[in-house]
XYZ file of C-alpha atoms in Angstrom:
720
model
C -32.370 -27.047 55.426
C -32.113 -24.004 57.681
C -28.450 -24.765 58.267
C -27.732 -25.006 54.513
C -29.647 -21.759 53.875
C -27.534 -20.031 56.518
C -24.425 -21.410 54.804
C -25.644 -20.022 51.455
C -26.263 -16.585 53.017
C -22.728 -16.573 54.444
C -21.222 -17.620 51.110
C -23.134 -14.959 49.135
C -22.118 -12.350 51.713
C -18.471 -13.257 51.173
C -18.572 -13.666 47.374
C -20.445 -10.414 46.677
C -18.720 -8.491 49.488
C -22.052 -7.435 51.018
C -23.485 -7.075 54.515
C -25.382 -10.148 55.778
C -28.531 -8.014 56.113
C -28.325 -7.006 52.431
C -28.051 -10.633 51.393
C -30.861 -11.817 53.678
C -33.174 -9.042 52.461
C -32.372 -9.679 48.800
C -32.926 -13.428 49.124
C -36.287 -12.779 50.826
C -37.347 -10.348 48.094
C -36.478 -12.927 45.412
C -38.255 -15.708 47.301
C -41.347 -13.522 47.676
C -41.669 -13.411 43.885
C -40.417 -9.884 43.228
C -38.825 -9.258 39.833
C -35.244 -8.056 39.431
C -36.265 -4.671 37.873
C -38.708 -4.035 40.735
C -36.140 -4.931 43.407
C -33.460 -2.788 41.728
C -35.733 0.264 41.358
C -38.074 0.207 44.347
C -36.335 -1.760 47.108
C -33.006 0.059 47.329
C -33.089 0.373 51.121
C -33.407 -3.403 51.487
C -30.667 -4.315 49.002
C -28.294 -1.421 49.593
C -29.004 -0.095 46.061
C -27.771 -3.173 44.189
C -27.985 -2.706 40.409
C -30.076 -4.964 38.187
C -26.857 -6.427 36.747
C -25.528 -7.408 40.194
C -28.965 -8.707 41.169
C -29.024 -10.962 38.079
C -25.607 -12.411 39.035
C -26.795 -12.743 42.636
C -29.926 -14.619 41.526
C -27.892 -17.015 39.333
C -25.431 -17.717 42.133
C -28.231 -18.227 44.672
C -29.861 -20.753 42.308
C -26.532 -22.575 41.815
C -25.792 -22.802 45.558
C -29.307 -24.029 46.339
C -29.000 -26.626 43.604
C -25.641 -27.646 45.099
C -27.175 -28.094 48.560
C -30.085 -30.115 47.124
C -27.581 -32.316 45.280
C -25.623 -32.840 48.512
C -28.761 -34.038 50.301
C -29.596 -36.373 47.427
C -26.086 -37.892 47.321
C -25.991 -38.310 51.114
C -29.331 -40.152 50.912
C -28.236 -42.402 48.027
C -24.937 -43.397 49.670
C -26.688 -43.930 53.008
C -29.250 -46.212 51.347
C -26.316 -48.305 50.086
C -25.075 -48.438 53.726
C -21.750 -46.999 52.563
C -21.966 -43.593 54.262
C -19.089 -42.843 56.645
C -18.253 -39.758 58.675
C -15.388 -38.974 56.253
C -17.602 -39.235 53.151
C -20.339 -37.113 54.759
C -17.746 -34.468 55.648
C -16.288 -34.389 52.129
C -19.807 -33.994 50.697
C -20.531 -31.174 53.128
C -17.287 -29.383 52.184
C -17.750 -29.707 48.392
C -18.029 -26.292 46.716
C -18.822 -27.310 43.121
C -21.111 -29.796 41.415
C -18.089 -31.468 39.759
C -16.568 -32.135 43.209
C -19.816 -33.785 44.265
C -19.824 -35.915 41.119
C -16.267 -37.051 41.914
C -17.281 -38.077 45.455
C -20.365 -39.944 44.228
C -18.572 -41.678 41.314
C -17.508 -44.838 43.281
C -21.088 -45.300 44.533
C -22.872 -44.598 41.270
C -24.568 -47.708 39.819
C -22.236 -48.882 37.044
C -22.744 -50.771 33.839
C -20.689 -53.973 33.647
C -17.059 -52.935 33.402
C -13.839 -54.908 33.227
C -13.491 -54.298 36.977
C -16.983 -55.535 37.873
C -16.404 -58.695 35.786
C -13.097 -59.229 37.620
C -14.844 -58.833 40.972
C -17.428 -61.432 39.913
C -14.495 -63.760 39.296
C -13.397 -63.311 42.922
C -10.299 -61.243 42.156
C -10.969 -58.324 44.555
C -8.832 -59.872 47.359
C -5.908 -60.232 44.933
C -6.289 -56.556 43.993
C -6.095 -55.634 47.706
C -2.947 -57.701 48.156
C -1.273 -56.056 45.147
C -2.254 -52.551 46.348
C -0.858 -53.302 49.836
C 2.592 -53.713 48.194
C 3.984 -55.871 50.988
C 7.728 -56.243 50.364
C 7.636 -59.903 51.457
C 4.871 -60.968 49.058
C 5.669 -63.136 46.074
C 2.779 -61.811 44.045
C 3.176 -64.200 41.090
C 2.979 -67.147 43.489
C -0.036 -65.677 45.339
C -1.880 -65.122 42.052
C -1.828 -68.895 41.389
C -4.327 -69.332 44.231
C -6.892 -67.330 42.245
C -6.921 -69.543 39.162
C -10.476 -70.820 38.722
C -11.332 -72.335 35.352
C -15.049 -72.375 36.186
C -14.904 -68.555 36.505
C -12.823 -68.223 33.353
C -9.565 -67.454 35.226
C -7.326 -69.845 33.303
C -3.899 -68.660 34.432
C -1.870 -66.481 36.784
C -1.777 -63.863 34.007
C -5.612 -63.836 33.834
C -5.813 -63.337 37.608
C -3.270 -60.508 37.566
C -4.991 -58.782 34.611
C -8.374 -58.896 36.380
C -6.905 -57.629 39.662
C -5.226 -54.746 37.838
C -8.547 -53.855 36.185
C -10.052 -53.547 39.674
C -7.129 -51.365 40.855
C -7.401 -49.173 37.728
C -11.090 -48.514 38.402
C -10.459 -47.772 42.085
C -7.793 -45.225 41.103
C -10.176 -43.670 38.575
C -12.952 -43.440 41.169
C -10.782 -41.715 43.772
C -12.197 -38.141 44.040
C -8.937 -36.651 45.312
C -6.901 -38.062 42.414
C -9.449 -36.879 39.862
C -9.548 -33.375 41.365
C -5.744 -33.087 41.270
C -5.438 -34.526 37.747
C -8.182 -32.209 36.472
C -6.330 -29.196 37.877
C -2.956 -30.360 36.512
C -4.523 -30.803 33.072
C -5.942 -27.285 33.233
C -2.613 -25.872 34.437
C -0.283 -27.700 32.038
C -2.465 -29.059 29.231
C -2.837 -27.829 25.647
C -5.905 -27.692 23.437
C -4.748 -29.078 20.092
C -6.623 -28.949 16.802
C -5.617 -30.495 13.472
C -7.179 -30.432 10.021
C -9.465 -33.398 9.385
C -9.855 -32.445 5.715
C -7.614 -31.242 2.914
C -10.205 -28.629 1.899
C -9.569 -24.963 2.611
C -12.052 -23.301 4.979
C -12.539 -20.406 7.378
C -10.982 -22.680 10.014
C -7.550 -22.884 8.308
C -6.019 -20.911 11.233
C -6.758 -23.954 13.390
C -5.480 -26.669 10.994
C -2.324 -26.988 13.097
C -3.056 -25.188 16.332
C -2.055 -25.653 19.964
C -2.516 -23.304 22.889
C -2.278 -23.704 26.685
C -5.718 -24.307 28.170
C -5.135 -21.518 30.699
C -4.494 -18.941 27.952
C -7.105 -20.027 25.418
C -9.299 -17.116 24.299
C -13.048 -17.721 24.366
C -13.651 -16.765 20.736
C -10.934 -19.196 19.596
C -12.455 -22.044 21.583
C -15.920 -21.410 20.137
C -14.472 -21.223 16.600
C -12.629 -24.531 17.157
C -15.785 -26.148 18.523
C -17.704 -25.055 15.434
C -14.918 -26.274 13.114
C -14.994 -29.664 14.835
C -18.786 -29.833 14.610
C -18.668 -29.042 10.882
C -16.058 -31.747 10.256
C -13.054 -29.540 9.435
C -11.099 -30.095 12.660
C -10.158 -32.895 15.013
C -9.625 -31.642 18.558
C -8.042 -33.098 21.679
C -6.515 -32.098 24.990
C -2.816 -32.897 25.146
C -0.662 -33.164 28.264
C 2.621 -34.774 29.210
C 1.319 -38.159 30.432
C 4.478 -38.727 32.441
C 3.611 -35.735 34.614
C 0.280 -37.348 35.554
C 1.521 -40.909 35.948
C 4.418 -39.725 38.137
C 1.856 -37.961 40.324
C -0.151 -41.204 40.623
C 3.017 -43.227 41.365
C 3.885 -40.823 44.206
C 0.385 -41.178 45.662
C 0.113 -44.950 45.227
C 3.556 -46.453 45.806
C 5.767 -46.590 48.908
C 9.286 -45.168 49.055
C 10.727 -48.679 49.195
C 9.237 -50.551 46.290
C 7.927 -54.107 46.621
C 7.450 -56.836 44.005
C 3.818 -55.618 43.618
C 4.753 -52.015 42.860
C 5.364 -52.588 39.154
C 1.796 -53.940 38.847
C 0.367 -50.938 40.701
C 2.246 -48.660 38.293
C 0.923 -50.557 35.279
C -2.609 -50.301 36.699
C -2.127 -46.552 37.309
C -0.955 -45.998 33.713
C -3.931 -47.989 32.409
C -6.309 -46.123 34.729
C -5.131 -42.763 33.455
C -5.053 -43.612 29.735
C -8.233 -45.698 29.577
C -10.487 -44.246 32.296
C -9.337 -40.905 33.702
C -7.924 -39.005 30.709
C -10.954 -39.444 28.381
C -13.495 -38.385 31.017
C -11.326 -35.533 32.388
C -10.769 -34.339 28.816
C -14.526 -34.308 28.167
C -15.173 -32.535 31.481
C -12.575 -29.846 30.773
C -13.809 -29.237 27.241
C -17.359 -28.942 28.574
C -16.160 -26.565 31.281
C -14.199 -24.450 28.767
C -17.220 -24.320 26.457
C -19.559 -23.355 29.290
C -17.162 -20.608 30.418
C -16.716 -19.348 26.848
C -20.471 -19.378 26.259
C -21.073 -17.548 29.523
C -18.492 -14.889 28.597
C -19.947 -14.581 25.083
C -23.465 -14.289 26.453
C -22.280 -11.439 28.696
C -20.820 -9.679 25.650
C -24.044 -10.360 23.734
C -26.037 -8.994 26.669
C -24.096 -5.735 26.775
C -24.235 -5.342 22.994
C -27.983 -5.955 22.996
C -28.447 -3.472 25.832
C -26.490 -0.845 23.860
C -28.632 -1.484 20.786
C -31.954 -1.415 22.670
C -31.069 1.762 24.538
C -30.021 3.758 21.483
C -31.626 7.184 21.695
C -34.863 7.521 19.739
C -35.070 10.102 16.959
C -38.299 11.835 17.922
C -40.709 14.119 16.076
C -39.594 13.034 12.608
C -41.621 11.714 9.693
C -39.512 8.790 8.556
C -39.273 6.908 5.293
C -38.215 3.294 5.787
C -36.210 1.980 2.840
C -35.679 -1.795 2.610
C -33.114 -2.344 -0.180
C -33.372 -5.108 -2.760
C -32.211 -5.991 -6.272
C -34.563 -7.997 -8.462
C -37.667 -7.526 -6.317
C -37.030 -3.796 -5.861
C -36.719 -1.611 -2.782
C -39.731 -1.537 -0.444
C -40.646 1.891 0.896
C -42.901 2.877 3.818
C -43.473 6.329 5.339
C -44.542 6.567 8.986
C -45.614 9.647 10.944
C -44.128 10.827 14.259
C -46.143 8.171 16.146
C -45.159 5.313 13.818
C -48.473 5.233 11.928
C -48.062 4.165 8.282
C -48.857 7.026 5.873
C -47.658 5.728 2.530
C -46.025 2.683 0.856
C -44.481 1.859 -2.511
C -41.886 -0.227 -4.328
C -39.108 1.360 -6.416
C -36.423 -0.152 -8.669
C -33.101 1.687 -8.436
C -30.255 -0.715 -7.592
C -29.483 -2.504 -10.884
C -28.073 -0.975 -14.107
C -31.251 -1.790 -16.072
C -33.573 -0.074 -13.528
C -35.379 3.162 -14.485
C -33.761 5.357 -11.823
C -35.454 8.553 -13.026
C -38.845 6.940 -12.466
C -37.736 5.773 -8.994
C -36.528 9.308 -8.151
C -39.874 10.815 -9.179
C -41.859 8.325 -7.048
C -39.669 8.939 -3.979
C -39.590 12.730 -4.454
C -43.401 12.789 -4.585
C -43.618 10.638 -1.443
C -41.085 12.814 0.435
C -42.780 16.102 -0.436
C -46.342 14.809 -0.052
C -45.670 13.389 3.424
C -43.120 16.011 4.620
C -40.471 13.350 5.219
C -37.532 14.531 7.392
C -35.453 11.375 7.534
C -34.838 8.268 5.422
C -33.895 5.082 7.282
C -32.011 2.703 4.947
C -31.626 -0.955 5.918
C -27.996 -2.111 5.886
C -28.531 -5.499 4.217
C -28.465 -6.672 0.592
C -28.227 -3.826 -1.968
C -27.787 -1.224 0.774
C -24.666 0.285 -0.822
C -26.431 0.926 -4.135
C -29.467 2.231 -2.236
C -27.341 4.620 -0.181
C -25.678 6.051 -3.303
C -29.069 6.451 -4.983
C -30.646 8.160 -1.928
C -27.631 10.440 -1.500
C -27.942 11.584 -5.148
C -31.700 12.034 -4.759
C -31.367 14.279 -1.676
C -29.115 16.678 -3.621
C -31.977 17.263 -6.058
C -34.757 17.830 -3.473
C -35.562 21.333 -2.292
C -36.047 20.223 1.301
C -33.678 19.330 4.159
C -33.811 15.559 4.403
C -31.165 13.349 6.048
C -30.620 9.630 5.811
C -29.360 7.103 8.342
C -28.064 3.568 7.857
C -30.074 1.291 10.132
C -29.165 -2.183 11.359
C -31.906 -4.298 9.827
C -30.970 -7.548 11.604
C -34.142 -9.430 12.474
C -36.416 -7.231 10.330
C -37.237 -10.143 8.024
C -37.868 -12.382 11.054
C -40.336 -9.829 12.422
C -42.038 -9.136 9.075
C -42.818 -12.847 8.572
C -44.003 -13.334 12.161
C -47.535 -13.842 13.412
C -47.231 -10.545 15.306
C -46.431 -8.581 12.120
C -49.298 -10.318 10.299
C -51.697 -9.218 13.062
C -50.252 -5.693 13.088
C -50.226 -5.180 9.295
C -52.560 -7.707 7.639
C -52.931 -5.394 4.608
C -49.197 -5.377 3.722
C -46.951 -8.097 2.333
C -43.872 -9.321 4.187
C -41.429 -6.969 2.440
C -43.445 -3.811 3.135
C -43.743 -4.764 6.817
C -39.948 -4.923 6.880
C -39.762 -1.348 5.515
C -42.152 -0.197 8.263
C -39.948 -1.866 10.888
C -36.808 -0.180 9.463
C -38.554 3.213 9.685
C -39.807 2.679 13.229
C -36.428 1.417 14.455
C -34.979 4.915 14.359
C -38.056 6.508 15.973
C -37.970 4.193 18.981
C -35.440 1.344 18.712
C -36.593 -0.274 21.962
C -40.311 -0.365 21.097
C -39.584 -1.918 17.700
C -36.797 -4.338 18.617
C -38.791 -5.981 21.434
C -40.987 -7.491 18.713
C -38.060 -9.622 17.531
C -36.521 -12.661 19.180
C -33.330 -11.197 20.736
C -31.287 -14.047 19.219
C -32.219 -12.793 15.725
C -30.846 -9.284 16.318
C -27.289 -10.504 15.765
C -25.019 -8.508 18.076
C -22.761 -11.246 19.361
C -20.497 -14.124 18.395
C -21.362 -17.770 17.812
C -24.866 -17.334 19.221
C -26.158 -20.306 17.194
C -23.610 -22.633 18.809
C -24.614 -21.848 22.376
C -27.089 -23.411 24.764
C -30.183 -21.823 23.228
C -32.270 -22.020 26.400
C -29.573 -20.298 28.465
C -28.965 -17.691 25.760
C -32.705 -17.021 25.367
C -33.171 -16.522 29.119
C -30.164 -14.213 29.391
C -31.214 -12.039 26.455
C -34.810 -11.964 27.705
C -33.475 -10.597 30.998
C -31.582 -7.858 29.127
C -34.719 -6.802 27.250
C -36.687 -6.818 30.518
C -34.085 -4.628 32.241
C -33.957 -2.172 29.309
C -37.733 -1.856 28.986
C -38.164 -1.259 32.706
C -35.267 1.198 32.785
C -37.061 3.317 30.195
C -40.665 2.630 31.258
C -43.675 2.628 28.938
C -46.662 4.804 28.101
C -49.569 2.703 29.320
C -51.900 4.081 26.655
C -49.679 3.581 23.593
C -47.382 0.640 24.418
C -47.865 -2.505 22.344
C -48.445 -5.901 23.940
C -44.899 -6.824 22.797
C -43.501 -3.989 24.914
C -45.850 -4.463 27.872
C -44.984 -8.153 28.310
C -41.432 -7.181 29.331
C -42.676 -4.916 32.128
C -42.037 -6.204 35.643
C -44.832 -8.519 36.781
C -46.623 -8.560 33.392
C -47.016 -11.857 31.532
C -47.866 -12.241 27.839
C -51.485 -12.910 28.789
C -51.707 -9.843 31.039
C -50.063 -7.700 28.322
C -52.748 -8.753 25.831
C -55.429 -8.163 28.475
C -54.144 -4.597 29.067
C -54.407 -3.841 25.342
C -57.869 -5.449 25.201
C -59.018 -3.386 28.218
C -57.683 -0.229 26.543
C -59.515 -1.003 23.298
C -62.779 -1.728 25.109
C -62.755 1.051 27.717
C -60.598 3.735 26.141
C -57.392 5.212 27.525
C -56.349 4.598 31.138
C -56.778 7.709 33.236
C -55.112 6.391 36.393
C -52.878 3.527 37.441
C -55.443 2.007 39.793
C -57.503 1.025 36.749
C -54.853 -1.620 36.049
C -56.460 -3.658 38.837
C -59.550 -3.996 36.619
C -57.520 -5.785 33.956
C -58.165 -9.543 33.855
C -55.546 -11.601 35.731
C -53.703 -8.464 36.991
C -53.925 -8.798 40.766
C -52.411 -6.799 43.660
C -48.990 -8.507 43.417
C -48.681 -7.872 39.661
C -49.878 -4.275 40.250
C -47.165 -3.756 42.868
C -44.516 -5.042 40.447
C -45.623 -3.156 37.317
C -47.318 0.098 38.368
C -44.161 2.197 38.765
C -42.969 1.349 35.263
C -46.263 2.346 33.590
C -46.758 6.032 32.719
C -50.030 7.842 32.052
C -49.647 11.243 30.429
C -52.429 13.735 31.195
C -54.251 11.401 33.589
C -56.191 12.077 36.803
C -53.066 12.136 38.963
C -49.886 13.892 37.750
C -47.803 11.349 39.688
C -49.114 8.639 37.326
C -46.995 10.268 34.624
C -43.823 9.699 36.638
C -41.887 6.651 37.858
C -42.877 7.394 41.463
C -44.472 4.173 42.734
C -48.089 4.417 44.000
C -46.893 3.121 47.381
C -44.904 6.391 47.702
C -47.639 8.806 46.559
C -48.416 9.911 50.101
C -44.750 10.807 50.726
C -44.454 12.517 47.320
C -47.561 14.640 47.915
C -46.318 15.665 51.364
C -42.935 16.562 49.846
C -44.590 18.759 47.186
C -46.591 20.470 49.904
C -43.439 21.254 51.896
C -41.655 22.756 48.888
C -44.812 24.676 47.865
C -45.359 22.997 44.482
C -48.832 22.025 43.264
C -49.056 18.492 41.809
C -50.403 19.910 38.530
C -47.174 21.888 38.087
C -44.969 18.756 37.924
C -45.513 18.090 34.208
C -44.737 21.740 33.388
C -41.382 21.586 35.179
C -42.705 23.279 38.303
C -40.723 20.966 40.601
C -37.356 21.651 38.956
C -34.705 22.558 41.533
C -36.567 21.216 44.603
C -33.464 19.205 45.570
C -31.778 22.497 46.504
C -34.476 23.087 49.130
C -33.731 19.819 50.941
C -31.017 20.218 53.551
C -31.194 16.843 55.303
C -32.467 13.829 53.353
C -32.130 11.485 56.319
C -34.267 13.647 58.573
C -36.851 14.336 55.870
C -37.117 10.660 54.926
C -37.901 9.808 58.557
C -40.547 12.534 58.700
C -42.146 11.347 55.440
C -41.893 7.699 56.563
C -40.038 6.645 53.439
C -36.526 5.301 52.813
C -33.733 7.786 52.163
C -32.829 6.258 48.763
C -36.496 6.192 47.788
C -36.819 9.864 48.746
C -33.831 10.760 46.555
C -35.437 8.887 43.637
C -38.759 10.697 44.206
C -36.993 14.075 44.169
C -35.131 13.196 40.938
C -38.347 12.094 39.297
C -40.336 15.150 40.353
C -37.584 17.442 39.071
C -37.583 15.711 35.690
C -40.763 13.613 35.335
C -40.670 10.440 33.191
C -37.075 11.142 32.190
C -35.783 8.868 29.467
C -32.256 7.583 30.239
C -31.665 7.262 26.479
C -31.775 11.042 26.057
C -28.416 11.346 27.830
C -26.715 9.169 25.198
C -25.014 10.271 21.988
C -27.412 10.871 19.111
C -27.169 8.706 15.966
C -25.236 10.051 12.987
C -27.456 11.488 10.226
C -25.935 11.750 6.759
C -26.612 13.547 3.477
C -23.684 12.283 1.429
C -22.103 8.900 0.808
C -18.481 7.854 1.213
C -17.000 5.014 -0.832
C -14.480 2.482 0.442
C -12.037 3.516 -2.308
C -12.169 7.097 -0.954
C -10.606 5.968 2.334
C -6.951 6.808 2.892
C -4.718 5.882 5.844
C -4.681 8.694 8.397
C -8.243 9.914 7.647
C -10.243 10.801 10.772
C -13.956 9.875 10.600
C -16.958 9.621 12.889
C -18.671 6.282 13.162
C -21.162 4.189 15.112
C -20.137 1.055 17.022
C -22.246 -1.764 15.528
C -20.860 -4.799 17.339
C -18.356 -5.539 20.110
C -16.558 -8.879 20.158
C -13.748 -10.408 22.202
C -10.952 -9.088 19.971
C -12.279 -5.648 19.029
C -15.215 -3.596 17.768
C -16.835 -3.145 14.372
C -17.567 0.493 13.502
C -19.879 1.807 10.765
C -18.084 4.777 9.159
C -20.595 5.187 6.321
C -18.916 3.085 3.630
C -21.212 0.040 3.760
C -18.381 -2.163 5.080
C -17.858 -1.886 8.841
C -14.244 -1.332 9.897
C -12.531 -3.273 12.692
C -10.873 -1.533 15.620
C -8.658 -4.250 17.101
C -8.559 -4.366 20.919
C -4.974 -3.026 20.791
C -6.248 0.103 18.980
C -9.194 0.883 21.260
C -7.309 2.644 24.035
C -3.829 3.795 25.017
C -4.185 2.029 28.338
C -4.307 -1.757 28.692
C -7.815 -3.226 28.616
C -8.831 -6.846 29.120
C -11.950 -6.642 26.952
C -13.217 -4.187 24.312
C -16.365 -3.534 26.400
C -14.164 -1.598 28.817
C -13.707 0.998 26.052
C -16.839 0.925 23.852
C -20.466 -0.216 23.667
C -22.864 -0.818 20.798
C -24.389 2.487 19.698
C -21.434 4.629 20.798
C -20.476 7.421 18.411
C -16.686 7.369 18.101
C -13.907 9.105 16.195
C -11.626 6.720 14.351
C -8.492 6.913 12.239
C -8.128 4.780 9.106
C -5.090 2.496 9.437
C -5.479 0.457 6.288
C -7.883 -0.608 3.538
C -7.842 -3.999 1.803
C -10.146 -3.611 -1.210
C -9.752 -7.258 -2.309
C -10.814 -8.697 1.049
C -13.133 -5.747 1.816
C -11.437 -5.116 5.157
C -10.938 -1.779 6.884
C -8.553 -1.411 9.818
C -9.316 1.449 12.199
C -7.878 2.946 15.368
C -9.413 4.982 18.177
C -5.946 6.146 19.270
C -5.898 9.384 17.288
C -2.961 11.407 18.600
C 0.638 10.301 18.160
C 2.913 10.206 21.165
């Protein structure tokens, strides 16, 4: 095992272009049970400052390689138990670099169900198969086959014997790992994915009713669309390749330069092997591989979109009215104060022609003035257009500066019907809880969105078609990274937020809240050790991400880890700053007083990278990385789709990024599409190279299709 672990270290070193020491340290940190956020933030010296994103990839690759080594040991054992293990087989297993290679090697030794070949072997035809494969130019194979006629074994004729022998040869060809590897690669290099209509009905899949594209060029979003079309019964799909190219390859590998009387039978067996045994399984393997790759790429896009959404800057110090639009059942309204506490609720009817809009205006005006509302957050779902027009008209009549913002309400209904929402707001019905969520989403998107299953937030493509376990884990990791990047206030964070903190489980999160309710606010981080089930290891992992404002120790209000308090205090002493002055900005500019970080880090007995992080944190305690991002667009007036004209320049918010472009909200209810070709003047492989969810961008209107409700936009504004 030590040898295989050393091999894994060497491979990771090469693949990630790291120093062996970095890899060894990182593997040890992972094996010791440290979380990715903790390693990324507080173990920079050990890892060489690897980011959480690289660490996630590193962890996945480490798991794959370890699984590969375990599989090698298992296959070696199984073949050895069959007494079939040779030096050559052991070497090929050792040199295998993928699980599919290992499967190819093990295929001949895998216990088989009864096949045509096994039945032929039972009839004693294996020696005839060997004679045919030998292709001796002097053999009269038809004459030799007569010796294998055995009526008791159901071999009635020479033809029966030859057919059985060729079945054995076909299976041997199919089981050859080298042939399968080469044929798989040739199919990938030269094959086409072909889809045809399996129905005469029109559908969203009509683009793929007569479609063919080289496997090597197939875009991920097209593959996932084709898969869905096939699953829903609209498409029939296959992998197509010039069979002659493959059979000629097999002939070259199997037949001598000077053909013998047996060669024609070997060729027939090779053709049968490819058509009946190799092609179907290789086709399935390749389609599975393509799907896995497409899902992995889509999950990465989903991850980055979700990260952009979660890390949208909060709109602080505003009293917000959440407005959940509806038609027949009315629009649900909830006002929350600056801390998210519900102040007022109501239901108004203002979206249908028969609604009493004057009455609705009076109710909302009273609520706005009574509660000093600064901002109205309108959900972007059903009836949002009518609601936006109504709110825009209302704001013109109010003698108070109030803005509105269109808010992505994806997942709000999932949250409002959840057990968590029921516990949080037992006094409100489902619809009013949704209005509260829509209000809170603009105050602190991260704190509110963590209450919803990431899969329900809807910032990706084909998420329902993917491996749900894999998708769930990946998105959970994104939420964990975002929450830890921002940190939480230990005395106000909900259990939903706390459970994403490094080292904190759902149970511990609930226990922290219970401790807080029973004993009052935490006054120092060490009190976390009094929380049930939160031991020293969990404390080490979580403490740096928990903030306590106005506690016993000013450092508890920063992201400086308790293990570095001694160094931080000594640093403050050297730069003549009292700890109490940190929260008032008293440590601002201390970096200018440090001439030699390396020397100082040695004197303070702390790593150089850690020292730099301490200095940054002391200069700007508990800084929120979201504050550096572009602020959301607040509006007072509404724009209609029919008002759009080609050439208009507008500001918008990126709502979703997909493989072929980005959808941008420009305030007309219908998001416009910026195709990948219109995102940048320079060539980009993927839209994420140019934009992220939440970005505020300037766009030019290229075209408007009122009938199909499509808006084409461009981010290339100046003409060349």
